[in-house]
Amino acid sequence: MTAEVEVKDSGAASPPLTERQEARRRRILHASAQLASRGGFDAVQMREVAEAAGVALGTLYRYFPSKVHLLVATMQDQLQHMHTTLRKRPPAGEGAAERVAETLMRAFRALQREPHLADAMVRALTFADRSVSPEVDTVSRLTTAIILDAMGLEAEPTPQQLSAVRVIEHTWHSALITWLSGRASIAQVKIDIETVCKLIDLTSPGATAGQPGV
């Protein structure tokens, strides 16, 4: 079963973007990612993003009120690309826990290839206040969708499974932060991800204490 998780932009209540507006938004996100890839969070300056995207500074602020809004939206865009790639080439593990661990490590390695971009996006998430909540929620929903797809459930996830997914998300995010700060190796990240993914077996229907479900 493929997870059907609806993912909306922060402006979901606003009229849909026209084709021209969507193209402009994509140029902005591309410019943001390019600048972040070169120099991280500090390299993403709104005026430079506007110039690289070929839009007026005022137009940029109408799409994204701040740099944090922009970088969180950039992370959303990166996750959407990852999700599409993962659906085309799903994990090959036999069990749900193994598939989720493989999926998250593939996503982690994709971010590892662009460490400055990863650092900029994670810092934006850390700095995000309530005004960025819709964008942060979208990032969370995308991560949930990626995990649920990898689990390959045949029925709707139970509350216990959704709780396990949230813990896995928190661990993946924390592992990314500790790796970016140089406090964890890739090997340690892999161990942590594989360990937390065991919660999937423990919360599957039919699981009993000390015995994974079937």
mmCIF file of N, CA and C in Angstrom, residues 23-151:
data_model
loop_
_atom_site.group_PDB
_atom_site.id
_atom_site.type_symbol
_atom_site.label_atom_id
_atom_site.label_comp_id
_atom_site.label_asym_id
_atom_site.label_seq_id
_atom_site.Cartn_x
_atom_site.Cartn_y
_atom_site.Cartn_z
ATOM 1 N N ALA A 23 6.488 28.624 -12.297
ATOM 2 C CA ALA A 23 7.828 28.639 -12.890
ATOM 3 C C ALA A 23 8.734 29.618 -12.144
ATOM 4 N N ARG A 24 8.169 30.765 -11.751
ATOM 5 C CA ARG A 24 8.934 31.753 -10.988
ATOM 6 C C ARG A 24 9.328 31.182 -9.626
ATOM 7 N N ARG A 25 8.385 30.510 -8.990
ATOM 8 C CA ARG A 25 8.665 29.908 -7.681
ATOM 9 C C ARG A 25 9.766 28.856 -7.797
ATOM 10 N N ARG A 26 9.736 28.077 -8.859
ATOM 11 C CA ARG A 26 10.746 27.046 -9.042
ATOM 12 C C ARG A 26 12.128 27.676 -9.266
ATOM 13 N N ARG A 27 12.179 28.785 -9.990
ATOM 14 C CA ARG A 27 13.462 29.472 -10.185
ATOM 15 C C ARG A 27 14.009 29.974 -8.859
ATOM 16 N N ILE A 28 13.130 30.472 -8.023
ATOM 17 C CA ILE A 28 13.552 30.973 -6.706
ATOM 18 C C ILE A 28 14.118 29.838 -5.864
ATOM 19 N N LEU A 29 13.413 28.701 -5.829
ATOM 20 C CA LEU A 29 13.877 27.564 -5.034
ATOM 21 C C LEU A 29 15.196 27.023 -5.572
ATOM 22 N N HIS A 30 15.337 27.013 -6.884
ATOM 23 C CA HIS A 30 16.595 26.552 -7.486
ATOM 24 C C HIS A 30 17.744 27.481 -7.106
ATOM 25 N N ALA A 31 17.499 28.787 -7.178
ATOM 26 C CA ALA A 31 18.533 29.758 -6.807
ATOM 27 C C ALA A 31 18.914 29.612 -5.345
ATOM 28 N N SER A 32 17.919 29.406 -4.498
ATOM 29 C CA SER A 32 18.177 29.211 -3.068
ATOM 30 C C SER A 32 19.062 27.992 -2.835
ATOM 31 N N ALA A 33 18.729 26.887 -3.487
ATOM 32 C CA ALA A 33 19.499 25.653 -3.314
ATOM 33 C C ALA A 33 20.927 25.819 -3.834
ATOM 34 N N GLN A 34 21.082 26.514 -4.950
ATOM 35 C CA GLN A 34 22.408 26.723 -5.524
ATOM 36 C C GLN A 34 23.291 27.550 -4.603
ATOM 37 N N LEU A 35 22.742 28.635 -4.081
ATOM 38 C CA LEU A 35 23.521 29.492 -3.179
ATOM 39 C C LEU A 35 23.866 28.754 -1.891
ATOM 40 N N ALA A 36 22.894 28.011 -1.346
ATOM 41 C CA ALA A 36 23.138 27.261 -0.111
ATOM 42 C C ALA A 36 24.185 26.182 -0.337
ATOM 43 N N SER A 37 24.165 25.538 -1.491
ATOM 44 C CA SER A 37 25.137 24.479 -1.794
ATOM 45 C C SER A 37 26.559 25.022 -1.804
ATOM 46 N N ARG A 38 26.698 26.290 -2.190
ATOM 47 C CA ARG A 38 28.036 26.883 -2.278
ATOM 48 C C ARG A 38 28.555 27.393 -0.934
ATOM 49 N N GLY A 39 27.645 27.930 -0.118
ATOM 50 C CA GLY A 39 28.140 28.560 1.104
ATOM 51 C C GLY A 39 27.300 28.398 2.341
ATOM 52 N N GLY A 40 26.303 27.531 2.296
ATOM 53 C CA GLY A 40 25.499 27.289 3.486
ATOM 54 C C GLY A 40 24.490 28.384 3.780
ATOM 55 N N PHE A 41 24.038 28.435 5.012
ATOM 56 C CA PHE A 41 22.970 29.333 5.454
ATOM 57 C C PHE A 41 23.313 30.799 5.184
ATOM 58 N N ASP A 42 24.520 31.204 5.532
ATOM 59 C CA ASP A 42 24.902 32.614 5.409
ATOM 60 C C ASP A 42 24.992 33.071 3.956
ATOM 61 N N ALA A 43 25.197 32.128 3.027
ATOM 62 C CA ALA A 43 25.330 32.487 1.618
ATOM 63 C C ALA A 43 23.985 32.795 0.969
ATOM 64 N N VAL A 44 22.917 32.418 1.628
ATOM 65 C CA VAL A 44 21.585 32.661 1.064
ATOM 66 C C VAL A 44 21.110 34.036 1.522
ATOM 67 N N GLN A 45 21.350 35.021 0.680
ATOM 68 C CA GLN A 45 20.908 36.385 0.931
ATOM 69 C C GLN A 45 19.753 36.684 -0.027
ATOM 70 N N MET A 46 18.688 37.262 0.498
ATOM 71 C CA MET A 46 17.478 37.432 -0.299
ATOM 72 C C MET A 46 17.740 38.231 -1.587
ATOM 73 N N ARG A 47 18.549 39.265 -1.513
ATOM 74 C CA ARG A 47 18.823 40.061 -2.713
ATOM 75 C C ARG A 47 19.537 39.215 -3.764
ATOM 76 N N GLU A 48 20.494 38.388 -3.333
ATOM 77 C CA GLU A 48 21.218 37.547 -4.285
ATOM 78 C C GLU A 48 20.311 36.459 -4.859
ATOM 79 N N VAL A 49 19.410 35.932 -4.034
ATOM 80 C CA VAL A 49 18.451 34.939 -4.528
ATOM 81 C C VAL A 49 17.577 35.562 -5.618
ATOM 82 N N ALA A 50 17.093 36.772 -5.350
ATOM 83 C CA ALA A 50 16.233 37.459 -6.322
ATOM 84 C C ALA A 50 16.980 37.681 -7.637
ATOM 85 N N GLU A 51 18.227 38.112 -7.535
ATOM 86 C CA GLU A 51 19.015 38.361 -8.747
ATOM 87 C C GLU A 51 19.242 37.064 -9.525
ATOM 88 N N ALA A 52 19.592 35.987 -8.805
ATOM 89 C CA ALA A 52 19.856 34.709 -9.469
ATOM 90 C C ALA A 52 18.600 34.134 -10.111
ATOM 91 N N ALA A 53 17.446 34.393 -9.483
ATOM 92 C CA ALA A 53 16.181 33.865 -9.997
ATOM 93 C C ALA A 53 15.561 34.769 -11.056
ATOM 94 N N GLY A 54 16.097 35.964 -11.209
ATOM 95 C CA GLY A 54 15.561 36.894 -12.193
ATOM 96 C C GLY A 54 14.222 37.487 -11.799
ATOM 97 N N VAL A 55 14.052 37.744 -10.488
ATOM 98 C CA VAL A 55 12.810 38.354 -10.017
ATOM 99 C C VAL A 55 13.152 39.587 -9.184
ATOM 100 N N ALA A 56 12.168 40.454 -9.027
ATOM 101 C CA ALA A 56 12.355 41.632 -8.175
ATOM 102 C C ALA A 56 12.395 41.194 -6.715
ATOM 103 N N LEU A 57 13.123 41.947 -5.889
ATOM 104 C CA LEU A 57 13.231 41.605 -4.471
ATOM 105 C C LEU A 57 11.848 41.584 -3.814
ATOM 106 N N GLY A 58 11.007 42.547 -4.157
ATOM 107 C CA GLY A 58 9.661 42.579 -3.596
ATOM 108 C C GLY A 58 8.854 41.357 -3.981
ATOM 109 N N THR A 59 9.050 40.875 -5.195
ATOM 110 C CA THR A 59 8.361 39.658 -5.638
ATOM 111 C C THR A 59 8.811 38.463 -4.814
ATOM 112 N N LEU A 60 10.109 38.368 -4.567
ATOM 113 C CA LEU A 60 10.642 37.279 -3.757
ATOM 114 C C LEU A 60 9.996 37.267 -2.378
ATOM 115 N N TYR A 61 9.869 38.439 -1.761
ATOM 116 C CA TYR A 61 9.283 38.499 -0.425
ATOM 117 C C TYR A 61 7.788 38.171 -0.432
ATOM 118 N N ARG A 62 7.124 38.360 -1.566
ATOM 119 C CA ARG A 62 5.720 37.964 -1.639
ATOM 120 C C ARG A 62 5.583 36.442 -1.635
ATOM 121 N N TYR A 63 6.556 35.775 -2.201
ATOM 122 C CA TYR A 63 6.540 34.310 -2.200
ATOM 123 C C TYR A 63 7.040 33.755 -0.866
ATOM 124 N N PHE A 64 8.110 34.353 -0.354
ATOM 125 C CA PHE A 64 8.747 33.870 0.874
ATOM 126 C C PHE A 64 9.079 35.066 1.762
ATOM 127 N N PRO A 65 8.370 35.243 2.882
ATOM 128 C CA PRO A 65 8.531 36.425 3.736
ATOM 129 C C PRO A 65 9.912 36.577 4.380
ATOM 130 N N SER A 66 10.682 35.485 4.454
ATOM 131 C CA SER A 66 11.999 35.567 5.089
ATOM 132 C C SER A 66 12.902 34.479 4.536
ATOM 133 N N LYS A 67 14.173 34.564 4.869
ATOM 134 C CA LYS A 67 15.126 33.540 4.450
ATOM 135 C C LYS A 67 14.779 32.187 5.058
ATOM 136 N N VAL A 68 14.293 32.198 6.279
ATOM 137 C CA VAL A 68 13.921 30.931 6.924
ATOM 138 C C VAL A 68 12.754 30.283 6.182
ATOM 139 N N HIS A 69 11.741 31.082 5.825
ATOM 140 C CA HIS A 69 10.643 30.545 5.018
ATOM 141 C C HIS A 69 11.180 29.924 3.720
ATOM 142 N N LEU A 70 12.092 30.629 3.086
ATOM 143 C CA LEU A 70 12.634 30.182 1.809
ATOM 144 C C LEU A 70 13.398 28.870 1.953
ATOM 145 N N LEU A 71 14.248 28.765 2.966
ATOM 146 C CA LEU A 71 15.062 27.566 3.121
ATOM 147 C C LEU A 71 14.249 26.369 3.585
ATOM 148 N N VAL A 72 13.224 26.600 4.392
ATOM 149 C CA VAL A 72 12.348 25.479 4.774
ATOM 150 C C VAL A 72 11.588 24.990 3.539
ATOM 151 N N ALA A 73 11.145 25.936 2.690
ATOM 152 C CA ALA A 73 10.489 25.554 1.436
ATOM 153 C C ALA A 73 11.472 24.820 0.525
ATOM 154 N N THR A 74 12.738 25.202 0.568
ATOM 155 C CA THR A 74 13.763 24.512 -0.207
ATOM 156 C C THR A 74 13.913 23.075 0.272
ATOM 157 N N MET A 75 13.863 22.865 1.586
ATOM 158 C CA MET A 75 13.941 21.498 2.114
ATOM 159 C C MET A 75 12.722 20.691 1.683
ATOM 160 N N GLN A 76 11.558 21.330 1.702
ATOM 161 C CA GLN A 76 10.347 20.671 1.225
ATOM 162 C C GLN A 76 10.539 20.216 -0.227
ATOM 163 N N ASP A 77 11.093 21.082 -1.044
ATOM 164 C CA ASP A 77 11.313 20.777 -2.452
ATOM 165 C C ASP A 77 12.301 19.620 -2.610
ATOM 166 N N GLN A 78 13.368 19.623 -1.817
ATOM 167 C CA GLN A 78 14.357 18.551 -1.881
ATOM 168 C C GLN A 78 13.743 17.216 -1.469
ATOM 169 N N LEU A 79 12.907 17.237 -0.429
ATOM 170 C CA LEU A 79 12.257 16.006 0.017
ATOM 171 C C LEU A 79 11.280 15.474 -1.026
ATOM 172 N N GLN A 80 10.598 16.381 -1.711
ATOM 173 C CA GLN A 80 9.686 15.940 -2.767
ATOM 174 C C GLN A 80 10.444 15.228 -3.877
ATOM 175 N N HIS A 81 11.619 15.767 -4.232
ATOM 176 C CA HIS A 81 12.451 15.111 -5.237
ATOM 177 C C HIS A 81 12.902 13.734 -4.745
ATOM 178 N N MET A 82 13.319 13.662 -3.476
ATOM 179 C CA MET A 82 13.730 12.382 -2.903
ATOM 180 C C MET A 82 12.587 11.378 -2.938
ATOM 181 N N HIS A 83 11.388 11.842 -2.569
ATOM 182 C CA HIS A 83 10.221 10.964 -2.522
ATOM 183 C C HIS A 83 9.937 10.393 -3.911
ATOM 184 N N THR A 84 10.005 11.227 -4.924
ATOM 185 C CA THR A 84 9.779 10.773 -6.297
ATOM 186 C C THR A 84 10.813 9.728 -6.702
ATOM 187 N N THR A 85 12.083 9.991 -6.366
ATOM 188 C CA THR A 85 13.157 9.055 -6.694
ATOM 189 C C THR A 85 12.975 7.728 -5.976
ATOM 190 N N LEU A 86 12.601 7.791 -4.695
ATOM 191 C CA LEU A 86 12.426 6.576 -3.905
ATOM 192 C C LEU A 86 11.252 5.747 -4.405
ATOM 193 N N ARG A 87 10.215 6.412 -4.897
ATOM 194 C CA ARG A 87 9.077 5.669 -5.438
ATOM 195 C C ARG A 87 9.445 4.959 -6.737
ATOM 196 N N LYS A 88 10.331 5.571 -7.514
ATOM 197 C CA LYS A 88 10.773 4.939 -8.756
ATOM 198 C C LYS A 88 11.707 3.765 -8.474
ATOM 199 N N ARG A 89 12.472 3.877 -7.388
ATOM 200 C CA ARG A 89 13.412 2.809 -7.030
ATOM 201 C C ARG A 89 13.254 2.495 -5.543
ATOM 202 N N PRO A 90 12.178 1.778 -5.192
ATOM 203 C CA PRO A 90 11.878 1.524 -3.781
ATOM 204 C C PRO A 90 12.923 0.630 -3.115
ATOM 205 N N PRO A 91 12.983 0.658 -1.789
ATOM 206 C CA PRO A 91 13.955 -0.171 -1.055
ATOM 207 C C PRO A 91 13.664 -1.656 -1.263
ATOM 208 N N ALA A 92 14.723 -2.471 -1.169
ATOM 209 C CA ALA A 92 14.590 -3.896 -1.484
ATOM 210 C C ALA A 92 14.524 -4.797 -0.259
ATOM 211 N N GLY A 93 14.605 -4.238 0.941
ATOM 212 C CA GLY A 93 14.603 -5.053 2.144
ATOM 213 C C GLY A 93 13.331 -5.884 2.310
ATOM 214 N N GLU A 94 13.441 -7.010 2.985
ATOM 215 C CA GLU A 94 12.291 -7.896 3.166
ATOM 216 C C GLU A 94 11.314 -7.366 4.208
ATOM 217 N N GLY A 95 11.823 -6.875 5.337
ATOM 218 C CA GLY A 95 10.957 -6.394 6.403
ATOM 219 C C GLY A 95 10.767 -4.895 6.350
ATOM 220 N N ALA A 96 9.673 -4.426 6.975
ATOM 221 C CA ALA A 96 9.375 -2.992 6.970
ATOM 222 C C ALA A 96 10.486 -2.185 7.629
ATOM 223 N N ALA A 97 10.995 -2.653 8.768
ATOM 224 C CA ALA A 97 12.047 -1.921 9.472
ATOM 225 C C ALA A 97 13.297 -1.795 8.610
ATOM 226 N N GLU A 98 13.642 -2.876 7.925
ATOM 227 C CA GLU A 98 14.829 -2.865 7.050
ATOM 228 C C GLU A 98 14.633 -1.902 5.885
ATOM 229 N N ARG A 99 13.427 -1.880 5.316
ATOM 230 C CA ARG A 99 13.158 -0.995 4.187
ATOM 231 C C ARG A 99 13.204 0.470 4.599
ATOM 232 N N VAL A 100 12.650 0.779 5.762
ATOM 233 C CA VAL A 100 12.658 2.164 6.231
ATOM 234 C C VAL A 100 14.091 2.617 6.520
ATOM 235 N N ALA A 101 14.876 1.767 7.167
ATOM 236 C CA ALA A 101 16.269 2.120 7.458
ATOM 237 C C ALA A 101 17.036 2.372 6.167
ATOM 238 N N GLU A 102 16.817 1.510 5.167
ATOM 239 C CA GLU A 102 17.486 1.691 3.870
ATOM 240 C C GLU A 102 17.057 3.006 3.215
ATOM 241 N N THR A 103 15.769 3.294 3.276
ATOM 242 C CA THR A 103 15.238 4.524 2.678
ATOM 243 C C THR A 103 15.825 5.762 3.333
ATOM 244 N N LEU A 104 15.847 5.788 4.658
ATOM 245 C CA LEU A 104 16.353 6.962 5.366
ATOM 246 C C LEU A 104 17.847 7.149 5.153
ATOM 247 N N MET A 105 18.579 6.055 5.042
ATOM 248 C CA MET A 105 20.011 6.184 4.776
ATOM 249 C C MET A 105 20.262 6.667 3.351
ATOM 250 N N ARG A 106 19.411 6.270 2.410
ATOM 251 C CA ARG A 106 19.537 6.796 1.048
ATOM 252 C C ARG A 106 19.261 8.298 1.034
ATOM 253 N N ALA A 107 18.245 8.715 1.772
ATOM 254 C CA ALA A 107 17.948 10.148 1.867
ATOM 255 C C ALA A 107 19.098 10.876 2.560
ATOM 256 N N PHE A 108 19.654 10.253 3.583
ATOM 257 C CA PHE A 108 20.761 10.863 4.316
ATOM 258 C C PHE A 108 21.971 11.040 3.402
ATOM 259 N N ARG A 109 22.253 10.020 2.593
ATOM 260 C CA ARG A 109 23.422 10.111 1.702
ATOM 261 C C ARG A 109 23.211 11.162 0.620
ATOM 262 N N ALA A 110 21.953 11.348 0.208
ATOM 263 C CA ALA A 110 21.670 12.410 -0.761
ATOM 264 C C ALA A 110 22.002 13.766 -0.161
ATOM 265 N N LEU A 111 21.658 13.969 1.110
ATOM 266 C CA LEU A 111 21.993 15.211 1.797
ATOM 267 C C LEU A 111 23.496 15.304 2.051
ATOM 268 N N GLN A 112 24.116 14.155 2.288
ATOM 269 C CA GLN A 112 25.555 14.125 2.541
ATOM 270 C C GLN A 112 26.339 14.646 1.345
ATOM 271 N N ARG A 113 25.807 14.435 0.142
ATOM 272 C CA ARG A 113 26.498 14.903 -1.061
ATOM 273 C C ARG A 113 26.486 16.423 -1.171
ATOM 274 N N GLU A 114 25.567 17.073 -0.450
ATOM 275 C CA GLU A 114 25.469 18.544 -0.452
ATOM 276 C C GLU A 114 25.460 19.039 0.995
ATOM 277 N N PRO A 115 26.578 18.921 1.703
ATOM 278 C CA PRO A 115 26.591 19.239 3.132
ATOM 279 C C PRO A 115 26.246 20.690 3.454
ATOM 280 N N HIS A 116 26.665 21.635 2.612
ATOM 281 C CA HIS A 116 26.336 23.042 2.873
ATOM 282 C C HIS A 116 24.835 23.287 2.732
ATOM 283 N N LEU A 117 24.234 22.676 1.728
ATOM 284 C CA LEU A 117 22.792 22.799 1.542
ATOM 285 C C LEU A 117 22.048 22.149 2.702
ATOM 286 N N ALA A 118 22.493 20.960 3.096
ATOM 287 C CA ALA A 118 21.851 20.263 4.219
ATOM 288 C C ALA A 118 21.929 21.103 5.487
ATOM 289 N N ASP A 119 23.099 21.681 5.739
ATOM 290 C CA ASP A 119 23.277 22.501 6.935
ATOM 291 C C ASP A 119 22.357 23.725 6.904
ATOM 292 N N ALA A 120 22.246 24.367 5.739
ATOM 293 C CA ALA A 120 21.392 25.553 5.621
ATOM 294 C C ALA A 120 19.932 25.207 5.896
ATOM 295 N N MET A 121 19.465 24.094 5.345
ATOM 296 C CA MET A 121 18.068 23.704 5.528
ATOM 297 C C MET A 121 17.774 23.306 6.966
ATOM 298 N N VAL A 122 18.695 22.578 7.582
ATOM 299 C CA VAL A 122 18.490 22.160 8.968
ATOM 300 C C VAL A 122 18.529 23.360 9.909
ATOM 301 N N ARG A 123 19.431 24.304 9.643
ATOM 302 C CA ARG A 123 19.485 25.511 10.472
ATOM 303 C C ARG A 123 18.191 26.311 10.346
ATOM 304 N N ALA A 124 17.634 26.360 9.133
ATOM 305 C CA ALA A 124 16.369 27.068 8.943
ATOM 306 C C ALA A 124 15.259 26.409 9.748
ATOM 307 N N LEU A 125 15.219 25.087 9.748
ATOM 308 C CA LEU A 125 14.216 24.383 10.551
ATOM 309 C C LEU A 125 14.388 24.691 12.033
ATOM 310 N N THR A 126 15.637 24.775 12.457
ATOM 311 C CA THR A 126 15.926 25.062 13.871
ATOM 312 C C THR A 126 15.500 26.473 14.245
ATOM 313 N N PHE A 127 15.687 27.416 13.335
ATOM 314 C CA PHE A 127 15.356 28.816 13.600
ATOM 315 C C PHE A 127 13.873 29.129 13.408
ATOM 316 N N ALA A 128 13.140 28.229 12.775
ATOM 317 C CA ALA A 128 11.755 28.510 12.404
ATOM 318 C C ALA A 128 10.883 28.802 13.622
ATOM 319 N N ASP A 129 10.109 29.906 13.541
ATOM 320 C CA ASP A 129 9.161 30.221 14.610
ATOM 321 C C ASP A 129 7.756 29.862 14.143
ATOM 322 N N ARG A 130 6.749 30.320 14.870
ATOM 323 C CA ARG A 130 5.373 29.928 14.546
ATOM 324 C C ARG A 130 4.934 30.402 13.167
ATOM 325 N N SER A 131 5.515 31.473 12.679
ATOM 326 C CA SER A 131 5.118 31.981 11.365
ATOM 327 C C SER A 131 5.481 31.011 10.248
ATOM 328 N N VAL A 132 6.415 30.098 10.525
ATOM 329 C CA VAL A 132 6.868 29.138 9.521
ATOM 330 C C VAL A 132 6.227 27.761 9.754
ATOM 331 N N SER A 133 5.311 27.679 10.704
ATOM 332 C CA SER A 133 4.700 26.397 11.055
ATOM 333 C C SER A 133 4.116 25.643 9.864
ATOM 334 N N PRO A 134 3.388 26.318 8.948
ATOM 335 C CA PRO A 134 2.830 25.567 7.813
ATOM 336 C C PRO A 134 3.913 24.885 6.974
ATOM 337 N N GLU A 135 5.013 25.588 6.721
ATOM 338 C CA GLU A 135 6.096 25.013 5.936
ATOM 339 C C GLU A 135 6.765 23.862 6.683
ATOM 340 N N VAL A 136 6.986 24.045 7.989
ATOM 341 C CA VAL A 136 7.596 22.983 8.795
ATOM 342 C C VAL A 136 6.682 21.766 8.834
ATOM 343 N N ASP A 137 5.379 21.988 8.953
ATOM 344 C CA ASP A 137 4.426 20.878 8.962
ATOM 345 C C ASP A 137 4.469 20.105 7.641
ATOM 346 N N THR A 138 4.651 20.826 6.541
ATOM 347 C CA THR A 138 4.726 20.164 5.242
ATOM 348 C C THR A 138 5.970 19.291 5.152
ATOM 349 N N VAL A 139 7.093 19.778 5.670
ATOM 350 C CA VAL A 139 8.313 18.977 5.707
ATOM 351 C C VAL A 139 8.080 17.703 6.520
ATOM 352 N N SER A 140 7.404 17.842 7.649
ATOM 353 C CA SER A 140 7.119 16.679 8.491
ATOM 354 C C SER A 140 6.208 15.690 7.765
ATOM 355 N N ARG A 141 5.182 16.200 7.074
ATOM 356 C CA ARG A 141 4.262 15.305 6.364
ATOM 357 C C ARG A 141 4.982 14.564 5.235
ATOM 358 N N LEU A 142 5.897 15.233 4.559
ATOM 359 C CA LEU A 142 6.662 14.587 3.502
ATOM 360 C C LEU A 142 7.539 13.472 4.069
ATOM 361 N N THR A 143 8.191 13.750 5.195
ATOM 362 C CA THR A 143 9.031 12.732 5.823
ATOM 363 C C THR A 143 8.182 11.542 6.237
ATOM 364 N N THR A 144 7.004 11.817 6.798
ATOM 365 C CA THR A 144 6.082 10.739 7.175
ATOM 366 C C THR A 144 5.687 9.919 5.953
ATOM 367 N N ALA A 145 5.376 10.585 4.846
ATOM 368 C CA ALA A 145 4.978 9.882 3.628
ATOM 369 C C ALA A 145 6.095 8.982 3.116
ATOM 370 N N ILE A 146 7.332 9.467 3.191
ATOM 371 C CA ILE A 146 8.477 8.670 2.740
ATOM 372 C C ILE A 146 8.609 7.410 3.591
ATOM 373 N N ILE A 147 8.461 7.552 4.898
ATOM 374 C CA ILE A 147 8.590 6.407 5.803
ATOM 375 C C ILE A 147 7.443 5.420 5.595
ATOM 376 N N LEU A 148 6.217 5.923 5.493
ATOM 377 C CA LEU A 148 5.064 5.036 5.313
ATOM 378 C C LEU A 148 5.134 4.288 3.982
ATOM 379 N N ASP A 149 5.595 4.954 2.939
ATOM 380 C CA ASP A 149 5.771 4.269 1.659
ATOM 381 C C ASP A 149 6.757 3.112 1.802
ATOM 382 N N ALA A 150 7.866 3.367 2.497
ATOM 383 C CA ALA A 150 8.878 2.330 2.679
ATOM 384 C C ALA A 150 8.343 1.165 3.511
ATOM 385 N N MET A 151 7.469 1.457 4.476
ATOM 386 C CA MET A 151 6.897 0.400 5.303
ATOM 387 C C MET A 151 6.039 -0.548 4.473
#
